[in-house]
Amino acid sequence: YQKRWVKLDADYLRYFDSEKDAYSKRLIPVSSISRVAGVGDQKFEVVTNNRNFVFRAESDADRNEWIRTLQQIAEERKSKALERTLVSPTANGAADPADKSGFLELRGFKHKLFVAVAGDKVFLYKNAEDYRLGIGITYIEMNVGNVKEVDRRGFDLTTPYRIFSFFADSDQEKEEWVEAMQQSIAEALSNSEVAERIWAVESNRFCADCGSPKPDWASINLCVVICKRCAGEHRGLGPGITKVRSLKMDRKVWTEELIELFHQIGNAVANQFWAANVPPSEAITPTSGSQERRRFLITKYREGKYRRYHPLFGNQEELDRALCAAVTTSDLAETQALLFCGAAVSCATGDPQCPTPLALAEKSGQRLQMEFLLHNRTSGKGWLGWWATSGWPEPAGLPSTILCRAEFSRRWCTLQDGVLSYYENDRNAVPNGEIKVEEIVCLLRPTTRGRPGSPFPPSCRIESTFEVYIESERLYLFGLESPNPVREWLKSIAKSFVHPRAEELLALDFERIGRLHYKGGLNLERAKEGWFALAGSALHVCFEDSERQEPLQLRKLQELCAWSPAEAGLAGRTLYIQGERKLDFLGWVHAIQKAAGSSGDTLSEQQLTESDVPLLVDRCIDYITQCGLTSEGIYRKSGQNSKTTSLLEMLRRDARSVRLKEGEHQVDDVANTLKRFFRDLGDGLFTGQWGQDWLRATALEDEEAKIGEYRRLLGTLPTVNRATLKALINHLFRVQRFSGENQMNTHNLAIVFGPTLFQTDGKDYKAGRVVEDLINHYVKIFNVNDQEMKKQQDEIMAIMKMREAASSGTQQAGDFICTVYLEEKKTEAEQHVKIPATMTAEELTFEILDRRKIVMKEKDYWSCFEVNEREEA
C-alpha cells in the first residue's frame, strides 16, 4: 500500500500524492462505480466496470464511513444516469462528451497520454481504453488556465499550480488543440445562472436537435436550446434563419422576457412544430458527425421538411390576418406556426394606430409575443455589414475608412431609450433595424494614418466613419459627411452604453472605447470586467475595483505579447487582457500594438523606457556599456553601412523586440546606429527652437555663467529630450573614463557627437564645444549627486571585472555547484551546474534549456529565480 490523500465529491473519487497537490494521480468517476464493499480489517474495495481498487483506511470506523458515503453517492449517480440514458445514451463514463480528444506528448511522461477537452475541463488519461471507461489521471479546471504556443508543435497550458507542456503530432493538430483549450477557458469563465434557469424546464435539458445533455447554446429566434456541436452547424445556416447565442457567455442578451419565452416555448413546443414528422432513419444523436448534423439541420430549419404545416399554409393574406389576431393573445405556439409557415412579421394590420403585429402585441400587453416578434424580424443591414466592405482591410480584418458612397445605404438614425434605430427615411414610423445599446461592446473611430490612397474621386468618398461592434460578433459601419458629427454620434452612443463608473473615459478624444475582461495583480483566478479607451498612445482603463481611470502609457510597455488573451508587461506588473468575441478583440490587439510602437521620427514618438529615454537609445547605450567601453576608436570608427541600416530599421520598427547580443552584433555597428538615429532625428535633440541658444552659450567666458546657461536651456527642453540628453552625456562621460584603452577622450567624443547632435556639416566648432562642455561639467549641469556617481562607478568596475575574467579564461575563485530546477522542484527536473562569478542569469537559463534540449523560440520568455530556502525568500 502507498499512502495517498483521497478526495470524494459528487462526480469523482480522486487520490493525490499529498494534501497540498492540486492535481491527482488517478480519478475514478462515481458513475462508473458498480459496487463498494469491505474486504477485511480497515480495507474496502471499489469495483468499477473494468477494474477494482482496494483502499485501506486508518481505522474500521473510518473505513465504514468511506463505504457508506461512496455507496450513497454511487446510488444517486446511478438513478440520474438512468434518467439521462432514457433520452441520450452515452458511450463512456465522462460527464460531458469531449469537444476534442486524442493523443499528446506531455513533458515528464515517457509515453503519450490520451487528452480530452470537455466543457470547462481538460482530462488526462493513460490510454484510449481508460478514456472509454472514464478512469483518468487528473483533470485541469480551465478557469485558472492560460494557453500559449511555444514552438512549431508545442504549446503550454499554464495554471497557478503547474505548467503542462504538450506536443502535438503536427502544426495543424497543435492549432486545433490550442483553439479547443481556449474555448474551454472561455466556457470556464462564463456564468451558468442563465443556463440553470433555462434548464429548469425538463425538455430544455437536452439538445433540441441531437439530444445531448446540458446544452449550453440556443437559437433565440427559433427558441430552441442546442449543444455546442449543433450550434456550430446552426451558425452555418446564417442569422437570417437562426440566431445563435450562448447561455453562459452572452449574458446581456438574456433578458427576463427572453428567458420566460424559453420557458413557454423551449424545446418541447418548438419541436412539436419543427420536428413533427422526423423519420427515425433521419434523426441524429449525440455521436453524429458534422456532415450528418449539417444535412439534418438544413432539412429541419432551412427547408422545413419535418414541420407541422399550418392549415392556412400557402394563403399569404390569411396567414397575415391570423398572425395579427394571434399576437394579441398568449398563444405563442400559434404565432410560431404562422410565422414559420409564411406570415410576414411586419405585415400591414390595417390599423393606423398599430401598423404592425409588434404594435398590436404591445397594445395588448403581450410581452412575450413582442419578444418573439423582435427576435424574428428580418435584420436590417444598416450602414453596411463588415463582410461586404471593399477597399483595403486592416491586418486584423477590419474595414477601410475610405469607402465609396455607393457602398452605403442612406438611412435616418435615432438614438432613444437605449436603442439605436435606423429607418428608410425620416418619415417612416417602423425602423429597418435596431441595435440595443446594452449589446454594444466596442465603438471605433478609424484613423486614416498609414492608409493607402483611395481610388474613388473625392465626391464619391466617405471618409468620416465609425464602427459599432455588438455581442453577436457583428460589426456595423456608419458614415457621415464630416468628422464633427461622427464625434457627436460617438460620444452620445458611448454615453448610453458605458458604465457610469467609467464616464471619465467619455471626456477623452478616444479612437476606440469598449469593455474587455482583464486579470492582474495577485488574483489571476477570475477575470474581471473593465472599461478601456484608447487615445493616442495611452490606454485608459477603469478597473472593476477602482474609482478612477488609470492611463497606461503604451510606449513604455516592457513587453507586449499578443495571443488570446493578450498580455501587456507594464512597469512593475503584468496585465492580461481577454476578449470574449474574436472580431472586436482582434481589433483591440492590433490597435494596442500600433499605439505601443514608434509612430514618427521625433523623440517623443519613440518607444520609451520608464525614465522617458527612447528604448532604441537605451538598447544601444546598454550594449556598448557592456561590450564596447574599451573598444579602440569607439564612435570614431564606422560600422558596416548595410548592417547599420538594417539594425536601425529593426529598432525603429519595434525596439522592444530587439535583443542586442555579443557575437551577433558588432560594437561599431551598434555605435554607428546610435549616431545615425540622432543625425536623422526629426527636430533634433536640442530642438529647432533652442538649438542656436545652445551654440551661443559657448561664447560665455565665465565658466559658472556658462554652466548656469546650460542648466537654464536644459530646463526648456521637452521631458523626453531632457532625459535622453542626460542618458547620452552620462554614457559619453563613462566612455571617456576609459580613454586610455579606447583612445576616445572628451575632445574626440565631442568632435564626433557635436555635428551629429546638432545635425550640422561639422564646420561649426561650437557644436563640438557644447558636447565637450556637457561632458566636462556633467555632474554640475545635470545635478548628479555623490550616491548616483558612486553607483555608476560601481557598475563600471563590475562590468570591467567580468570582462577581464571572461577574457583571461581562468577559473575564478567563487565558482560553485548549484542545483537548478526546471519549472518545478522535483528530482526529475533538477540539474547540477557549475556557476562561475561571471555567469549571467540569461547564460544560466540557456545552459539549462540546452541540457534539456528545449528549443528557444522567438516569443518565449524564461525567468531565472534564486531561492533562499532558509529565509523562505
mmCIF file with all atom_site columns, N, CA and C in Angstrom, residues 619-663:
data_model
loop_
_atom_site.group_PDB
_atom_site.id
_atom_site.type_symbol
_atom_site.label_atom_id
_atom_site.label_alt_id
_atom_site.label_comp_id
_atom_site.label_asym_id
_atom_site.label_entity_id
_atom_site.label_seq_id
_atom_site.pdbx_PDB_ins_code
_atom_site.Cartn_x
_atom_site.Cartn_y
_atom_site.Cartn_z
_atom_site.occupancy
_atom_site.B_iso_or_equiv
_atom_site.pdbx_formal_charge
_atom_site.auth_seq_id
_atom_site.auth_comp_id
_atom_site.auth_asym_id
_atom_site.auth_atom_id
_atom_site.pdbx_PDB_model_num
ATOM 1   N N  . ARG A 1 619 ? 18.805 50.720 -25.586 1.00 0.00 ? 619 ARG A N  1
ATOM 2   C CA . ARG A 1 619 ? 19.353 49.439 -26.026 1.00 0.00 ? 619 ARG A CA 1
ATOM 3   C C  . ARG A 1 619 ? 20.804 49.601 -26.502 1.00 0.00 ? 619 ARG A C  1
ATOM 4   N N  . CYS A 1 620 ? 21.054 50.617 -27.330 1.00 0.00 ? 620 CYS A N  1
ATOM 5   C CA . CYS A 1 620 ? 22.405 50.823 -27.888 1.00 0.00 ? 620 CYS A CA 1
ATOM 6   C C  . CYS A 1 620 ? 23.409 51.190 -26.791 1.00 0.00 ? 620 CYS A C  1
ATOM 7   N N  . ILE A 1 621 ? 23.022 52.113 -25.902 1.00 0.00 ? 621 ILE A N  1
ATOM 8   C CA . ILE A 1 621 ? 23.927 52.544 -24.830 1.00 0.00 ? 621 ILE A CA 1
ATOM 9   C C  . ILE A 1 621 ? 24.251 51.372 -23.909 1.00 0.00 ? 621 ILE A C  1
ATOM 10  N N  . ASP A 1 622 ? 23.232 50.585 -23.576 1.00 0.00 ? 622 ASP A N  1
ATOM 11  C CA . ASP A 1 622 ? 23.440 49.451 -22.675 1.00 0.00 ? 622 ASP A CA 1
ATOM 12  C C  . ASP A 1 622 ? 24.402 48.437 -23.289 1.00 0.00 ? 622 ASP A C  1
ATOM 13  N N  . TYR A 1 623 ? 24.236 48.164 -24.588 1.00 0.00 ? 623 TYR A N  1
ATOM 14  C CA . TYR A 1 623 ? 25.103 47.190 -25.249 1.00 0.00 ? 623 TYR A CA 1
ATOM 15  C C  . TYR A 1 623 ? 26.555 47.681 -25.281 1.00 0.00 ? 623 TYR A C  1
ATOM 16  N N  . ILE A 1 624 ? 26.748 48.952 -25.635 1.00 0.00 ? 624 ILE A N  1
ATOM 17  C CA . ILE A 1 624 ? 28.111 49.477 -25.731 1.00 0.00 ? 624 ILE A CA 1
ATOM 18  C C  . ILE A 1 624 ? 28.755 49.548 -24.345 1.00 0.00 ? 624 ILE A C  1
ATOM 19  N N  . THR A 1 625 ? 27.964 49.861 -23.311 1.00 0.00 ? 625 THR A N  1
ATOM 20  C CA . THR A 1 625 ? 28.490 49.867 -21.939 1.00 0.00 ? 625 THR A CA 1
ATOM 21  C C  . THR A 1 625 ? 28.963 48.476 -21.543 1.00 0.00 ? 625 THR A C  1
ATOM 22  N N  . GLN A 1 626 ? 28.193 47.454 -21.932 1.00 0.00 ? 626 GLN A N  1
ATOM 23  C CA . GLN A 1 626 ? 28.547 46.077 -21.571 1.00 0.00 ? 626 GLN A CA 1
ATOM 24  C C  . GLN A 1 626 ? 29.723 45.552 -22.398 1.00 0.00 ? 626 GLN A C  1
ATOM 25  N N  . CYS A 1 627 ? 29.750 45.911 -23.690 1.00 0.00 ? 627 CYS A N  1
ATOM 26  C CA . CYS A 1 627 ? 30.685 45.230 -24.604 1.00 0.00 ? 627 CYS A CA 1
ATOM 27  C C  . CYS A 1 627 ? 31.713 46.142 -25.277 1.00 0.00 ? 627 CYS A C  1
ATOM 28  N N  . GLY A 1 628 ? 31.546 47.489 -25.185 1.00 0.00 ? 628 GLY A N  1
ATOM 29  C CA . GLY A 1 628 ? 32.410 48.319 -26.011 1.00 0.00 ? 628 GLY A CA 1
ATOM 30  C C  . GLY A 1 628 ? 33.126 49.463 -25.338 1.00 0.00 ? 628 GLY A C  1
ATOM 31  N N  . LEU A 1 629 ? 33.121 49.550 -23.998 1.00 0.00 ? 629 LEU A N  1
ATOM 32  C CA . LEU A 1 629 ? 33.778 50.679 -23.329 1.00 0.00 ? 629 LEU A CA 1
ATOM 33  C C  . LEU A 1 629 ? 35.276 50.736 -23.631 1.00 0.00 ? 629 LEU A C  1
ATOM 34  N N  . THR A 1 630 ? 35.886 49.588 -23.849 1.00 0.00 ? 630 THR A N  1
ATOM 35  C CA . THR A 1 630 ? 37.334 49.563 -24.098 1.00 0.00 ? 630 THR A CA 1
ATOM 36  C C  . THR A 1 630 ? 37.664 49.324 -25.567 1.00 0.00 ? 630 THR A C  1
ATOM 37  N N  . SER A 1 631 ? 36.619 49.375 -26.429 1.00 0.00 ? 631 SER A N  1
ATOM 38  C CA . SER A 1 631 ? 36.859 49.149 -27.857 1.00 0.00 ? 631 SER A CA 1
ATOM 39  C C  . SER A 1 631 ? 37.561 50.360 -28.468 1.00 0.00 ? 631 SER A C  1
ATOM 40  N N  . GLU A 1 632 ? 38.703 50.142 -29.086 1.00 0.00 ? 632 GLU A N  1
ATOM 41  C CA . GLU A 1 632 ? 39.505 51.256 -29.617 1.00 0.00 ? 632 GLU A CA 1
ATOM 42  C C  . GLU A 1 632 ? 38.746 51.974 -30.727 1.00 0.00 ? 632 GLU A C  1
ATOM 43  N N  . GLY A 1 633 ? 38.714 53.320 -30.615 1.00 0.00 ? 633 GLY A N  1
ATOM 44  C CA . GLY A 1 633 ? 38.064 54.138 -31.634 1.00 0.00 ? 633 GLY A CA 1
ATOM 45  C C  . GLY A 1 633 ? 36.552 54.060 -31.613 1.00 0.00 ? 633 GLY A C  1
ATOM 46  N N  . ILE A 1 634 ? 35.994 53.670 -30.460 1.00 0.00 ? 634 ILE A N  1
ATOM 47  C CA . ILE A 1 634 ? 34.540 53.577 -30.362 1.00 0.00 ? 634 ILE A CA 1
ATOM 48  C C  . ILE A 1 634 ? 33.902 54.915 -30.744 1.00 0.00 ? 634 ILE A C  1
ATOM 49  N N  . TYR A 1 635 ? 32.906 54.892 -31.586 1.00 0.00 ? 635 TYR A N  1
ATOM 50  C CA . TYR A 1 635 ? 32.181 56.042 -32.138 1.00 0.00 ? 635 TYR A CA 1
ATOM 51  C C  . TYR A 1 635 ? 32.971 56.777 -33.241 1.00 0.00 ? 635 TYR A C  1
ATOM 52  N N  . ARG A 1 636 ? 34.292 56.617 -33.283 1.00 0.00 ? 636 ARG A N  1
ATOM 53  C CA . ARG A 1 636 ? 35.032 57.252 -34.375 1.00 0.00 ? 636 ARG A CA 1
ATOM 54  C C  . ARG A 1 636 ? 35.016 56.328 -35.597 1.00 0.00 ? 636 ARG A C  1
ATOM 55  N N  . LYS A 1 637 ? 35.175 55.029 -35.333 1.00 0.00 ? 637 LYS A N  1
ATOM 56  C CA . LYS A 1 637 ? 35.141 54.062 -36.421 1.00 0.00 ? 637 LYS A CA 1
ATOM 57  C C  . LYS A 1 637 ? 33.706 53.895 -36.928 1.00 0.00 ? 637 LYS A C  1
ATOM 58  N N  . SER A 1 638 ? 33.582 53.674 -38.229 1.00 0.00 ? 638 SER A N  1
ATOM 59  C CA . SER A 1 638 ? 32.258 53.444 -38.804 1.00 0.00 ? 638 SER A CA 1
ATOM 60  C C  . SER A 1 638 ? 32.005 51.957 -38.928 1.00 0.00 ? 638 SER A C  1
ATOM 61  N N  . GLY A 1 639 ? 30.791 51.543 -38.637 1.00 0.00 ? 639 GLY A N  1
ATOM 62  C CA . GLY A 1 639 ? 30.423 50.147 -38.836 1.00 0.00 ? 639 GLY A CA 1
ATOM 63  C C  . GLY A 1 639 ? 30.044 49.911 -40.288 1.00 0.00 ? 639 GLY A C  1
ATOM 64  N N  . GLN A 1 640 ? 29.603 48.685 -40.576 1.00 0.00 ? 640 GLN A N  1
ATOM 65  C CA . GLN A 1 640 ? 29.169 48.376 -41.941 1.00 0.00 ? 640 GLN A CA 1
ATOM 66  C C  . GLN A 1 640 ? 27.842 49.064 -42.225 1.00 0.00 ? 640 GLN A C  1
ATOM 67  N N  . ASN A 1 641 ? 27.766 49.768 -43.345 1.00 0.00 ? 641 ASN A N  1
ATOM 68  C CA . ASN A 1 641 ? 26.592 50.584 -43.662 1.00 0.00 ? 641 ASN A CA 1
ATOM 69  C C  . ASN A 1 641 ? 25.322 49.735 -43.763 1.00 0.00 ? 641 ASN A C  1
ATOM 70  N N  . SER A 1 642 ? 25.438 48.568 -44.420 1.00 0.00 ? 642 SER A N  1
ATOM 71  C CA . SER A 1 642 ? 24.244 47.732 -44.612 1.00 0.00 ? 642 SER A CA 1
ATOM 72  C C  . SER A 1 642 ? 23.710 47.221 -43.275 1.00 0.00 ? 642 SER A C  1
ATOM 73  N N  . LYS A 1 643 ? 24.631 46.823 -42.369 1.00 0.00 ? 643 LYS A N  1
ATOM 74  C CA . LYS A 1 643 ? 24.208 46.325 -41.055 1.00 0.00 ? 643 LYS A CA 1
ATOM 75  C C  . LYS A 1 643 ? 23.630 47.445 -40.208 1.00 0.00 ? 643 LYS A C  1
ATOM 76  N N  . THR A 1 644 ? 24.218 48.645 -40.309 1.00 0.00 ? 644 THR A N  1
ATOM 77  C CA . THR A 1 644 ? 23.686 49.792 -39.569 1.00 0.00 ? 644 THR A CA 1
ATOM 78  C C  . THR A 1 644 ? 22.266 50.111 -40.026 1.00 0.00 ? 644 THR A C  1
ATOM 79  N N  . THR A 1 645 ? 22.064 50.136 -41.338 1.00 0.00 ? 645 THR A N  1
ATOM 80  C CA . THR A 1 645 ? 20.737 50.447 -41.890 1.00 0.00 ? 645 THR A CA 1
ATOM 81  C C  . THR A 1 645 ? 19.703 49.421 -41.436 1.00 0.00 ? 645 THR A C  1
ATOM 82  N N  . SER A 1 646 ? 20.078 48.128 -41.506 1.00 0.00 ? 646 SER A N  1
ATOM 83  C CA . SER A 1 646 ? 19.159 47.053 -41.121 1.00 0.00 ? 646 SER A CA 1
ATOM 84  C C  . SER A 1 646 ? 18.820 47.124 -39.628 1.00 0.00 ? 646 SER A C  1
ATOM 85  N N  . LEU A 1 647 ? 19.843 47.351 -38.783 1.00 0.00 ? 647 LEU A N  1
ATOM 86  C CA . LEU A 1 647 ? 19.620 47.397 -37.340 1.00 0.00 ? 647 LEU A CA 1
ATOM 87  C C  . LEU A 1 647 ? 18.761 48.598 -36.956 1.00 0.00 ? 647 LEU A C  1
ATOM 88  N N  . LEU A 1 648 ? 19.038 49.764 -37.571 1.00 0.00 ? 648 LEU A N  1
ATOM 89  C CA . LEU A 1 648 ? 18.254 50.963 -37.266 1.00 0.00 ? 648 LEU A CA 1
ATOM 90  C C  . LEU A 1 648 ? 16.794 50.771 -37.664 1.00 0.00 ? 648 LEU A C  1
ATOM 91  N N  . GLU A 1 649 ? 16.586 50.111 -38.793 1.00 0.00 ? 649 GLU A N  1
ATOM 92  C CA . GLU A 1 649 ? 15.216 49.859 -39.253 1.00 0.00 ? 649 GLU A CA 1
ATOM 93  C C  . GLU A 1 649 ? 14.480 48.946 -38.272 1.00 0.00 ? 649 GLU A C  1
ATOM 94  N N  . MET A 1 650 ? 15.152 47.891 -37.789 1.00 0.00 ? 650 MET A N  1
ATOM 95  C CA . MET A 1 650 ? 14.532 46.974 -36.812 1.00 0.00 ? 650 MET A CA 1
ATOM 96  C C  . MET A 1 650 ? 14.209 47.699 -35.502 1.00 0.00 ? 650 MET A C  1
ATOM 97  N N  . LEU A 1 651 ? 15.153 48.512 -35.024 1.00 0.00 ? 651 LEU A N  1
ATOM 98  C CA . LEU A 1 651 ? 14.940 49.224 -33.762 1.00 0.00 ? 651 LEU A CA 1
ATOM 99  C C  . LEU A 1 651 ? 13.842 50.267 -33.900 1.00 0.00 ? 651 LEU A C  1
ATOM 100 N N  . ARG A 1 652 ? 13.777 50.926 -35.047 1.00 0.00 ? 652 ARG A N  1
ATOM 101 C CA . ARG A 1 652 ? 12.712 51.922 -35.265 1.00 0.00 ? 652 ARG A CA 1
ATOM 102 C C  . ARG A 1 652 ? 11.344 51.243 -35.311 1.00 0.00 ? 652 ARG A C  1
ATOM 103 N N  . ARG A 1 653 ? 11.308 50.057 -35.945 1.00 0.00 ? 653 ARG A N  1
ATOM 104 C CA . ARG A 1 653 ? 10.032 49.363 -36.086 1.00 0.00 ? 653 ARG A CA 1
ATOM 105 C C  . ARG A 1 653 ? 9.515  48.901 -34.737 1.00 0.00 ? 653 ARG A C  1
ATOM 106 N N  . ASP A 1 654 ? 10.364 48.246 -33.948 1.00 0.00 ? 654 ASP A N  1
ATOM 107 C CA . ASP A 1 654 ? 9.943  47.757 -32.628 1.00 0.00 ? 654 ASP A CA 1
ATOM 108 C C  . ASP A 1 654 ? 11.180 47.443 -31.791 1.00 0.00 ? 654 ASP A C  1
ATOM 109 N N  . ALA A 1 655 ? 11.700 48.459 -31.110 1.00 0.00 ? 655 ALA A N  1
ATOM 110 C CA . ALA A 1 655 ? 12.912 48.277 -30.296 1.00 0.00 ? 655 ALA A CA 1
ATOM 111 C C  . ALA A 1 655 ? 12.664 47.290 -29.167 1.00 0.00 ? 655 ALA A C  1
ATOM 112 N N  . ARG A 1 656 ? 11.404 47.148 -28.763 1.00 0.00 ? 656 ARG A N  1
ATOM 113 C CA . ARG A 1 656 ? 11.070 46.275 -27.644 1.00 0.00 ? 656 ARG A CA 1
ATOM 114 C C  . ARG A 1 656 ? 11.401 44.814 -27.954 1.00 0.00 ? 656 ARG A C  1
ATOM 115 N N  . SER A 1 657 ? 11.320 44.445 -29.222 1.00 0.00 ? 657 SER A N  1
ATOM 116 C CA . SER A 1 657 ? 11.537 43.038 -29.589 1.00 0.00 ? 657 SER A CA 1
ATOM 117 C C  . SER A 1 657 ? 12.978 42.747 -29.985 1.00 0.00 ? 657 SER A C  1
ATOM 118 N N  . VAL A 1 658 ? 13.852 43.769 -30.011 1.00 0.00 ? 658 VAL A N  1
ATOM 119 C CA . VAL A 1 658 ? 15.237 43.575 -30.448 1.00 0.00 ? 658 VAL A CA 1
ATOM 120 C C  . VAL A 1 658 ? 16.123 43.323 -29.233 1.00 0.00 ? 658 VAL A C  1
ATOM 121 N N  . ARG A 1 659 ? 16.905 42.256 -29.271 1.00 0.00 ? 659 ARG A N  1
ATOM 122 C CA . ARG A 1 659 ? 17.879 41.966 -28.222 1.00 0.00 ? 659 ARG A CA 1
ATOM 123 C C  . ARG A 1 659 ? 19.274 41.998 -28.835 1.00 0.00 ? 659 ARG A C  1
ATOM 124 N N  . LEU A 1 660 ? 20.101 42.954 -28.409 1.00 0.00 ? 660 LEU A N  1
ATOM 125 C CA . LEU A 1 660 ? 21.466 43.061 -28.918 1.00 0.00 ? 660 LEU A CA 1
ATOM 126 C C  . LEU A 1 660 ? 22.357 42.093 -28.159 1.00 0.00 ? 660 LEU A C  1
ATOM 127 N N  . LYS A 1 661 ? 23.032 41.201 -28.890 1.00 0.00 ? 661 LYS A N  1
ATOM 128 C CA . LYS A 1 661 ? 23.824 40.160 -28.239 1.00 0.00 ? 661 LYS A CA 1
ATOM 129 C C  . LYS A 1 661 ? 25.252 40.181 -28.765 1.00 0.00 ? 661 LYS A C  1
ATOM 130 N N  . GLU A 1 662 ? 26.203 39.994 -27.849 1.00 0.00 ? 662 GLU A N  1
ATOM 131 C CA . GLU A 1 662 ? 27.609 39.934 -28.227 1.00 0.00 ? 662 GLU A CA 1
ATOM 132 C C  . GLU A 1 662 ? 27.829 38.718 -29.108 1.00 0.00 ? 662 GLU A C  1
ATOM 133 N N  . GLY A 1 663 ? 28.531 38.916 -30.201 1.00 0.00 ? 663 GLY A N  1
ATOM 134 C CA . GLY A 1 663 ? 28.740 37.830 -31.149 1.00 0.00 ? 663 GLY A CA 1
ATOM 135 C C  . GLY A 1 663 ? 27.820 37.958 -32.342 1.00 0.00 ? 663 GLY A C  1
#
